[in-house]
Short mmCIF file of C-alpha atoms in Angstrom, two decimals:
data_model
loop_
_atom_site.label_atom_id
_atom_site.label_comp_id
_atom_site.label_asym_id
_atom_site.label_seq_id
_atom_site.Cartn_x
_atom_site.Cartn_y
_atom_site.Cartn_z
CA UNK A 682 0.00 0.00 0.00
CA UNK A 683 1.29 3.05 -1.13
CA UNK A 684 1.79 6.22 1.29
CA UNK A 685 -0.30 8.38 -0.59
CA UNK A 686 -3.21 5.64 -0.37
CA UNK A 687 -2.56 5.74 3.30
CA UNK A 688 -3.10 9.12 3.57
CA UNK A 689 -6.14 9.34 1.45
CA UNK A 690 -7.81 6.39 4.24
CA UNK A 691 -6.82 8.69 6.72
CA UNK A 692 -8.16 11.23 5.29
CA UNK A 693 -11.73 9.71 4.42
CA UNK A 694 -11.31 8.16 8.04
CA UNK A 695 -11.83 11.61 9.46
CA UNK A 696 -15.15 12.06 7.63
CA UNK A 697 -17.81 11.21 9.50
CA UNK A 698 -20.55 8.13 7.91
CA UNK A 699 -23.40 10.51 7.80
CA UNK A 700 -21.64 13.30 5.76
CA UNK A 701 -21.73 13.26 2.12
CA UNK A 702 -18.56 13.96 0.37
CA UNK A 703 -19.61 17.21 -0.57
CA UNK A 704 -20.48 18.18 2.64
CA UNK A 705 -17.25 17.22 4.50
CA UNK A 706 -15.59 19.10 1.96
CA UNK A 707 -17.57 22.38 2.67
CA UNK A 708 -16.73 21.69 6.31
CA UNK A 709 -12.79 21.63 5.11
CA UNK A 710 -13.41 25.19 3.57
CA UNK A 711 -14.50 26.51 6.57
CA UNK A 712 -11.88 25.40 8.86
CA UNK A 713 -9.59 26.57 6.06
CA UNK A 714 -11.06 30.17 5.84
CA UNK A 715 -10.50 30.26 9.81
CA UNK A 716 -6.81 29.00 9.34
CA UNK A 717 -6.24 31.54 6.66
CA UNK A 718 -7.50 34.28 8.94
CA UNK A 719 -4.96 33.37 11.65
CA UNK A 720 -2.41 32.92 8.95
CA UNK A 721 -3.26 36.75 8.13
CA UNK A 722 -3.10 38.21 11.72
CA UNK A 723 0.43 36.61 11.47
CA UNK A 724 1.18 38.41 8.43
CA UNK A 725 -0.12 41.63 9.87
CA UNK A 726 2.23 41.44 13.20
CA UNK A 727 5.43 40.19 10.79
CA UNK A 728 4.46 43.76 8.62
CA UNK A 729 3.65 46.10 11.40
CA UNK A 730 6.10 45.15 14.25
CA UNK A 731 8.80 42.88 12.57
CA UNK A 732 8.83 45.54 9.36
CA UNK A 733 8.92 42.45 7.14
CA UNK A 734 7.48 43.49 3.37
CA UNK A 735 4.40 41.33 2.67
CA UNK A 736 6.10 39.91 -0.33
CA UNK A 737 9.55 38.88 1.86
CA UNK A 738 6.87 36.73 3.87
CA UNK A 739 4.92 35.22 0.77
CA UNK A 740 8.67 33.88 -0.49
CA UNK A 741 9.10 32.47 2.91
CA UNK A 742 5.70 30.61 3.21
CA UNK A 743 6.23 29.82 -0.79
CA UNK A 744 9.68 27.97 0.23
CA UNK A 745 8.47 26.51 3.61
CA UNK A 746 5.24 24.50 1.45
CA UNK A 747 6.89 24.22 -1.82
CA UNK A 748 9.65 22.04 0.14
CA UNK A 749 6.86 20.15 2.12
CA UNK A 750 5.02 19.75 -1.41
CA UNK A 751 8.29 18.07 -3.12
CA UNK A 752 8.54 15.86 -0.36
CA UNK A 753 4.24 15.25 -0.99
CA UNK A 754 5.42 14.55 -4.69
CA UNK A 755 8.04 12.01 -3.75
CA UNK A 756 5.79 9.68 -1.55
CA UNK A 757 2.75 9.96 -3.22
CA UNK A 758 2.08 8.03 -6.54
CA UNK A 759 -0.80 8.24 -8.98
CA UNK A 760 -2.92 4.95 -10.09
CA UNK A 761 -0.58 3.43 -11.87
CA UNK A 762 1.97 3.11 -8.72
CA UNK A 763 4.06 6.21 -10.45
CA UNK A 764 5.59 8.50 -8.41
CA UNK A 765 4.07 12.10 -8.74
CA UNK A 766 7.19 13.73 -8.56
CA UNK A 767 8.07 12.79 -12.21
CA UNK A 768 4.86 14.54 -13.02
CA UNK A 769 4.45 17.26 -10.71
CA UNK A 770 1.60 19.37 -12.81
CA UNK A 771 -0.23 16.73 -13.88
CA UNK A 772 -0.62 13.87 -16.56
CA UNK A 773 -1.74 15.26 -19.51
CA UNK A 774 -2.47 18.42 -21.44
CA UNK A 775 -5.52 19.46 -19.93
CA UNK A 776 -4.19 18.28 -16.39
CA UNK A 777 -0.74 20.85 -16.61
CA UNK A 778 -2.49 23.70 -18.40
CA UNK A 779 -5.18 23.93 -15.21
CA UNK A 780 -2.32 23.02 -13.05
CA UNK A 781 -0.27 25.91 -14.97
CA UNK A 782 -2.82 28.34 -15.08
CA UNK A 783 -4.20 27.75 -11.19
CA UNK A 784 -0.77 29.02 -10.62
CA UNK A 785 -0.52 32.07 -12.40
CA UNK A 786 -3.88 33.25 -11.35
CA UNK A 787 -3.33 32.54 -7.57
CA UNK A 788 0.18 34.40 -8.07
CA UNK A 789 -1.35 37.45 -10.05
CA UNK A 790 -4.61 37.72 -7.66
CA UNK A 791 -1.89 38.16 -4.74
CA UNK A 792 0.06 41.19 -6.34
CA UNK A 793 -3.71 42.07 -7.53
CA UNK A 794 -5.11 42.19 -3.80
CA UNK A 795 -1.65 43.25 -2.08
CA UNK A 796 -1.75 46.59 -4.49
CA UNK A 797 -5.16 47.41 -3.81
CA UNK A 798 -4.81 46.79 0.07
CA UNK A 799 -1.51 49.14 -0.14
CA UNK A 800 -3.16 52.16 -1.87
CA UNK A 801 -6.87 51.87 -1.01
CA UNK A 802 -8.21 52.45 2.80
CA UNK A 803 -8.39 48.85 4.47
CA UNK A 804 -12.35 48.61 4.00
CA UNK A 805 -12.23 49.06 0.42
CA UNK A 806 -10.28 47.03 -0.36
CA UNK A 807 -11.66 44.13 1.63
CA UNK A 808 -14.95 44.30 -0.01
CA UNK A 809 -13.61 44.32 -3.38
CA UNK A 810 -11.67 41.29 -2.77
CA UNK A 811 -15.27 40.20 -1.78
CA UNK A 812 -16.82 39.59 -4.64
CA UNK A 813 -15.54 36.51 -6.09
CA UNK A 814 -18.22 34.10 -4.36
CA UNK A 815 -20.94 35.97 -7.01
CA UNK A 816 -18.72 35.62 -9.90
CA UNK A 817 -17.91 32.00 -9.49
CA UNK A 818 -21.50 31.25 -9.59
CA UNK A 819 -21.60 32.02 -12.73
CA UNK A 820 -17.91 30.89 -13.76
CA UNK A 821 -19.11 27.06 -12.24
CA UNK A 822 -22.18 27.13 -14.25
CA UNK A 823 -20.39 28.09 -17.93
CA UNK A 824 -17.08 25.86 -17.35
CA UNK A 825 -18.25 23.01 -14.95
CA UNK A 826 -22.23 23.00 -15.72
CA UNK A 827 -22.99 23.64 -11.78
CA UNK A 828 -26.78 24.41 -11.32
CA UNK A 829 -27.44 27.79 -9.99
CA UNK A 830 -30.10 27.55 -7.33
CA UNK A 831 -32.09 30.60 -5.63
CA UNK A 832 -30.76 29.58 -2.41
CA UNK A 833 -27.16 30.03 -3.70
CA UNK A 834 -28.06 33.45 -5.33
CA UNK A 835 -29.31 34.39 -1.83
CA UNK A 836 -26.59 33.34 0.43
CA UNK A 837 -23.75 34.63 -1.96
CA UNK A 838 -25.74 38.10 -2.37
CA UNK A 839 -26.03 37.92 1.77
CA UNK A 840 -22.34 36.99 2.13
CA UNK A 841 -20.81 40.00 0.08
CA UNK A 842 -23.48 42.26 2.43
CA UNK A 843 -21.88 40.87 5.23
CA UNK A 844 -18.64 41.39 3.99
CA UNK A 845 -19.47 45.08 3.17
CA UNK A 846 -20.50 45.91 5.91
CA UNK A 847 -17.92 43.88 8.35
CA UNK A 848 -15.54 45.69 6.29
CA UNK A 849 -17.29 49.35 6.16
CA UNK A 850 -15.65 50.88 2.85
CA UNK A 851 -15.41 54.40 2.84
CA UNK A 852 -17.45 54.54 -0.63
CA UNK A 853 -20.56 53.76 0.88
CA UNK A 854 -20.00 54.12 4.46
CA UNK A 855 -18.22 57.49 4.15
CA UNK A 856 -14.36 58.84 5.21
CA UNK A 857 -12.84 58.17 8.66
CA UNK A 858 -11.58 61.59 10.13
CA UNK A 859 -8.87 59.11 11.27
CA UNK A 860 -7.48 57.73 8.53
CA UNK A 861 -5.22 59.69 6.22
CA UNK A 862 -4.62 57.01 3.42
CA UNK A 863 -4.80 58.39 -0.44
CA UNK A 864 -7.18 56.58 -2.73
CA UNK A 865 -6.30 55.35 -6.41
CA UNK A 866 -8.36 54.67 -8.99
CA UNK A 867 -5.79 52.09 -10.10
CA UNK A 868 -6.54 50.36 -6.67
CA UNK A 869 -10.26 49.99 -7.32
CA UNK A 870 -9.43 48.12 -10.45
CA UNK A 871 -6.83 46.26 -9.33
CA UNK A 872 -9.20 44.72 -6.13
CA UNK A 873 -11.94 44.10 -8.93
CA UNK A 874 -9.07 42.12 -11.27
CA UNK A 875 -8.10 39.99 -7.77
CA UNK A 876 -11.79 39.06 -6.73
CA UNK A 877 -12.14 38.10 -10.94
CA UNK A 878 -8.54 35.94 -10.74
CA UNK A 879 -9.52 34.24 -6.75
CA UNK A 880 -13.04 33.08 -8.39
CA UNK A 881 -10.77 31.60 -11.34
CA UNK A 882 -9.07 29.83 -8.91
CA UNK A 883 -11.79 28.34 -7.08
CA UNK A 884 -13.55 27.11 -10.47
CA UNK A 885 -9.70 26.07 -12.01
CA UNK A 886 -9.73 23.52 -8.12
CA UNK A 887 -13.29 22.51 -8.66
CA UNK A 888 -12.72 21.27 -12.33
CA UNK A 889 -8.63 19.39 -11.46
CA UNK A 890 -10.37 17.72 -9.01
CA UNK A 891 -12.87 16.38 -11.72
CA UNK A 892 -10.17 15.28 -13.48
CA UNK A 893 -8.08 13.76 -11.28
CA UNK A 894 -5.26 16.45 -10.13
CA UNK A 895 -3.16 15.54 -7.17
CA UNK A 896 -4.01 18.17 -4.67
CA UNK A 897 -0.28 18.90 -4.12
CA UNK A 898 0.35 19.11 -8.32
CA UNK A 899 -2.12 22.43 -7.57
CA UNK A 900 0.38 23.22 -4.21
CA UNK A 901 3.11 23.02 -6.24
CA UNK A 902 2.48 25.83 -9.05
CA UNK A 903 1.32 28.37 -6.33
CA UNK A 904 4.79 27.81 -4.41
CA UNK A 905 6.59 28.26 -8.07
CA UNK A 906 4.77 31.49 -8.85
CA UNK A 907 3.90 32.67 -5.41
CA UNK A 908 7.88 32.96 -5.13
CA UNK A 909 9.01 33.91 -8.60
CA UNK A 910 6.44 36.96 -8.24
CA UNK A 911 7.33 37.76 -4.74
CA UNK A 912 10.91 37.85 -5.94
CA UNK A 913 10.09 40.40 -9.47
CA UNK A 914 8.04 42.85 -7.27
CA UNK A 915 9.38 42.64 -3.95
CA UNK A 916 11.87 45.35 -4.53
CA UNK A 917 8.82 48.02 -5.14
CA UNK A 918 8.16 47.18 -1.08
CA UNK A 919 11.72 48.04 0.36
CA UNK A 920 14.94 45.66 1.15
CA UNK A 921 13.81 42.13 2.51
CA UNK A 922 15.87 41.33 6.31
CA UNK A 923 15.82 38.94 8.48
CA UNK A 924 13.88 38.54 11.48
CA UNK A 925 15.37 40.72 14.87
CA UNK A 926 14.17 39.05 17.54
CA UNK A 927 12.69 35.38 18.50
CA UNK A 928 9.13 37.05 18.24
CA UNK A 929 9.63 37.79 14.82
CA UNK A 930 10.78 34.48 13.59
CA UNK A 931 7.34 33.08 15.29
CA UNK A 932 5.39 35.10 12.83
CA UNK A 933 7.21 33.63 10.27
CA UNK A 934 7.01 30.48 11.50
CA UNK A 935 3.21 31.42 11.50
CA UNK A 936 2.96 32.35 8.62
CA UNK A 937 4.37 29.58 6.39
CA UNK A 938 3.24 26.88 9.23
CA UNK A 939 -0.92 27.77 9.09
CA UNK A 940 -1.12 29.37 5.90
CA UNK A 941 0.28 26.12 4.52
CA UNK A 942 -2.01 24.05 6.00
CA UNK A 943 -4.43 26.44 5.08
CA UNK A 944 -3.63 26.32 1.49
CA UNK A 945 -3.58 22.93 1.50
CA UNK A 946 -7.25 21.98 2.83
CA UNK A 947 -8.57 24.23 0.39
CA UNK A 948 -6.96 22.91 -2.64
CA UNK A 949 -8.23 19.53 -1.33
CA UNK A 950 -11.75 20.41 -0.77
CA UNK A 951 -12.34 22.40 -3.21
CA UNK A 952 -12.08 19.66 -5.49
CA UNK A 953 -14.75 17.84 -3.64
CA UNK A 954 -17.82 20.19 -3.63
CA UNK A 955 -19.35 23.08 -6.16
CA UNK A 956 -17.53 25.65 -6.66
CA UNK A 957 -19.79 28.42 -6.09
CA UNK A 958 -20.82 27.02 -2.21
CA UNK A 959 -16.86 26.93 -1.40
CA UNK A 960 -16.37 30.15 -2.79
CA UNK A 961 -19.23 31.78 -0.37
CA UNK A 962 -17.88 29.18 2.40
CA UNK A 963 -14.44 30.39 1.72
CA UNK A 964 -15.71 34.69 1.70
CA UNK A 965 -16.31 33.96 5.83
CA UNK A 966 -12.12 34.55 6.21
CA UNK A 967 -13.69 38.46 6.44
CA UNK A 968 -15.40 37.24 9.94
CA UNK A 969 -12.79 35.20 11.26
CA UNK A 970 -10.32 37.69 10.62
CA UNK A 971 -12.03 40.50 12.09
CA UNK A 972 -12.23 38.26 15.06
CA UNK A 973 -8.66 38.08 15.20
CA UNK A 974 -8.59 41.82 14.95
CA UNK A 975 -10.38 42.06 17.99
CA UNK A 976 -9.06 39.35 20.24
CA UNK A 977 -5.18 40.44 18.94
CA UNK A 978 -5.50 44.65 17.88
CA UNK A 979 -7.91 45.49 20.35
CA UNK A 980 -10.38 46.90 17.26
CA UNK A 981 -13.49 47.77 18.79
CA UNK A 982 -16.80 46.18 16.75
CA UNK A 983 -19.62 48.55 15.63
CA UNK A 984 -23.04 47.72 15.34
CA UNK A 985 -22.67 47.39 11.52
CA UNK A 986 -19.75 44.55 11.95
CA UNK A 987 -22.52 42.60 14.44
CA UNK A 988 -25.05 42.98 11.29
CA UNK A 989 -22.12 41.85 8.74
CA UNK A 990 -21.21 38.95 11.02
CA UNK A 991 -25.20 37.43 11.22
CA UNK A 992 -25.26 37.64 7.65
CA UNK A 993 -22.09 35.46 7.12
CA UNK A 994 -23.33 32.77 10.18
CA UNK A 995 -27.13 32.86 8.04
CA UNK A 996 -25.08 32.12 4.69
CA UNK A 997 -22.87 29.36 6.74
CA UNK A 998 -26.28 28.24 8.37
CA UNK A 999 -28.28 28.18 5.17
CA UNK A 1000 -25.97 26.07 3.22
CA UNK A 1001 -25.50 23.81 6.43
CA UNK A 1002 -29.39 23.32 6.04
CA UNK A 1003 -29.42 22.57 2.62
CA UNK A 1004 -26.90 19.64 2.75
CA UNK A 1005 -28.43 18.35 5.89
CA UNK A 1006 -31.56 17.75 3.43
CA UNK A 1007 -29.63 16.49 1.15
CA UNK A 1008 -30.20 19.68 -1.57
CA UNK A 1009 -27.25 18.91 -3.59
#
């Protein structure tokens, strides 16, 4: 028995009888979006009180899983007792250009989303990269023939609410006295491009997994690209360093450590349920990471966050509901 075989058994060992396979995959998104939030507030205190550029820490977590995802490669063989590693995007055509292009687009909706969070005020740019669950309704019904039911129109229109107003951008919610941060019109479009190139993504997972993609052949290409574009643009943020202190280095360690794992459930659920139900179930990082704003920056909620966070839990709740009746 092969160690990749043994890892799948684990895997489906975990999953509970009563679930259906689309359902424990949904379940994976979640506790992904809450890792990815904690990977985030890691991010933020490596930024704000290490002084670490964002893209310095996306070459370190792009090293840290890319070396973990080699190892992945070596172990784990395909059906025909092959060892992935001598095809590590995929067999086939169609297999390496998904593969090839889930890379690029996770690498360019980074630089997308980091520009847009560096020139726009915080809010803004949040809800922009917001929109993708709405999009990839529509994206899984042309390239993967997913049904589009009411009750998915409703929940993704109710998540991106949420999100708005968890998020409060100052285009509909007005200017904070506070904040001194110019605007760009460059950064609206450039949060618009990364919401259009995550719900790629999540449609590019949904269809590898249809066709049989290792979910560490998708791993792979966002290490190669996540570091070769950290690497071209990083200069634009200032001189990379090392950590100062032991603090420091526990970000980092953070960082590459739960964003990994992070990365990892996603790529492997997302293969197992629609793509436009992991999208919304992956849009409720906004909540979790506000949480972590809260419980680690001290940020004080407003009624308006309370509002955005019921919205999120209804969405969560409603799609619960419908796979507990079995509704697809």
């Amino acid at each position: 028995q092969s160690i990749s075989q043994s890892i799948k058994i684990k895997i489906m060992w975990c999953k509970p009888k009563w679930l259906t396979v689309e359902s424990y995959g949904l379940i994976l998104v979640l506790l992904s979006a809450i890792l990815y939030a904690i990977a985030g507030a890691f991010v933020k205190l490596g930024h704000v009180e290490g002084g670490l550029p964002s893209t310095e820490l996306v070459f370190a977590r792009g090293i840290f899983q890319g070396g973990i995802v080699v190892l992945g490669l070596y172990f784990c063989r395909d059906d025909k007792q092959q060892r992935l590693i001598y095809r590590p995007f995929g067999n086939g055509v169609a297999a390496r250009k998904l593969v090839w292009m889930r890379g690029v687009l996770g690498g360019a909706g980074f630089l997308l989303d980091y520009h847009c969070m560096a020139v726009l005020p915080l809010g803004d740019a949040i809800t922009l990269m917001s929109l993708y669950p709405f999009l990839t309704i529509f994206l899984a019904r042309a390239f993967l023939g997913e049904e589009i039911k009411p009750l998915h129109l409703i929940v993704t229109t109710a998540s991106i609410v949420g999100a708005v107003l968890i998020a409060q951008p100052t285009f509909i919610f007005g200017v904070d006295n506070d904040a001194d941060l110019p605007t760009s019109s460059l950064g609206y479009i450039t949060g618009c491009l990364g919401s259009v190139c995550l719900a790629c993504v999540v449609t590019l997972i949904r269809k590898a997994g249809k066709i049989g993609v290792h979910t560490f052949q998708l791993l792979l290409s966002w290490a190669l690209f996540g570091i070769v574009f950290s690497v071209l643009f990083g200069p634009s943020e200032g001189v990379w360093k090392l950590p100062e202190s032991a603090e420091v280095w526990w970000y980092v360690a953070g960082v590459c450590v739960v964003g990994a794992w992070a990365h990892l459930m996603l790529n492997y659920a997302g293969r197992l349920a629609p793509a436009g139900l992991v999208s919304v179930v992956r849009a409720s990082d906004i909540m979790w990471a506000y949480a972590c704003e809260i419980e680690i920056f001290g940020q004080q909620p407003s009624r308006w966050t309370w509002m955005g966070v019921v919205l999120i839990l209804a969405s969560l709740l409603a799609i619960a509901g419908e796979k507990s009746r079995g509704g697809g």
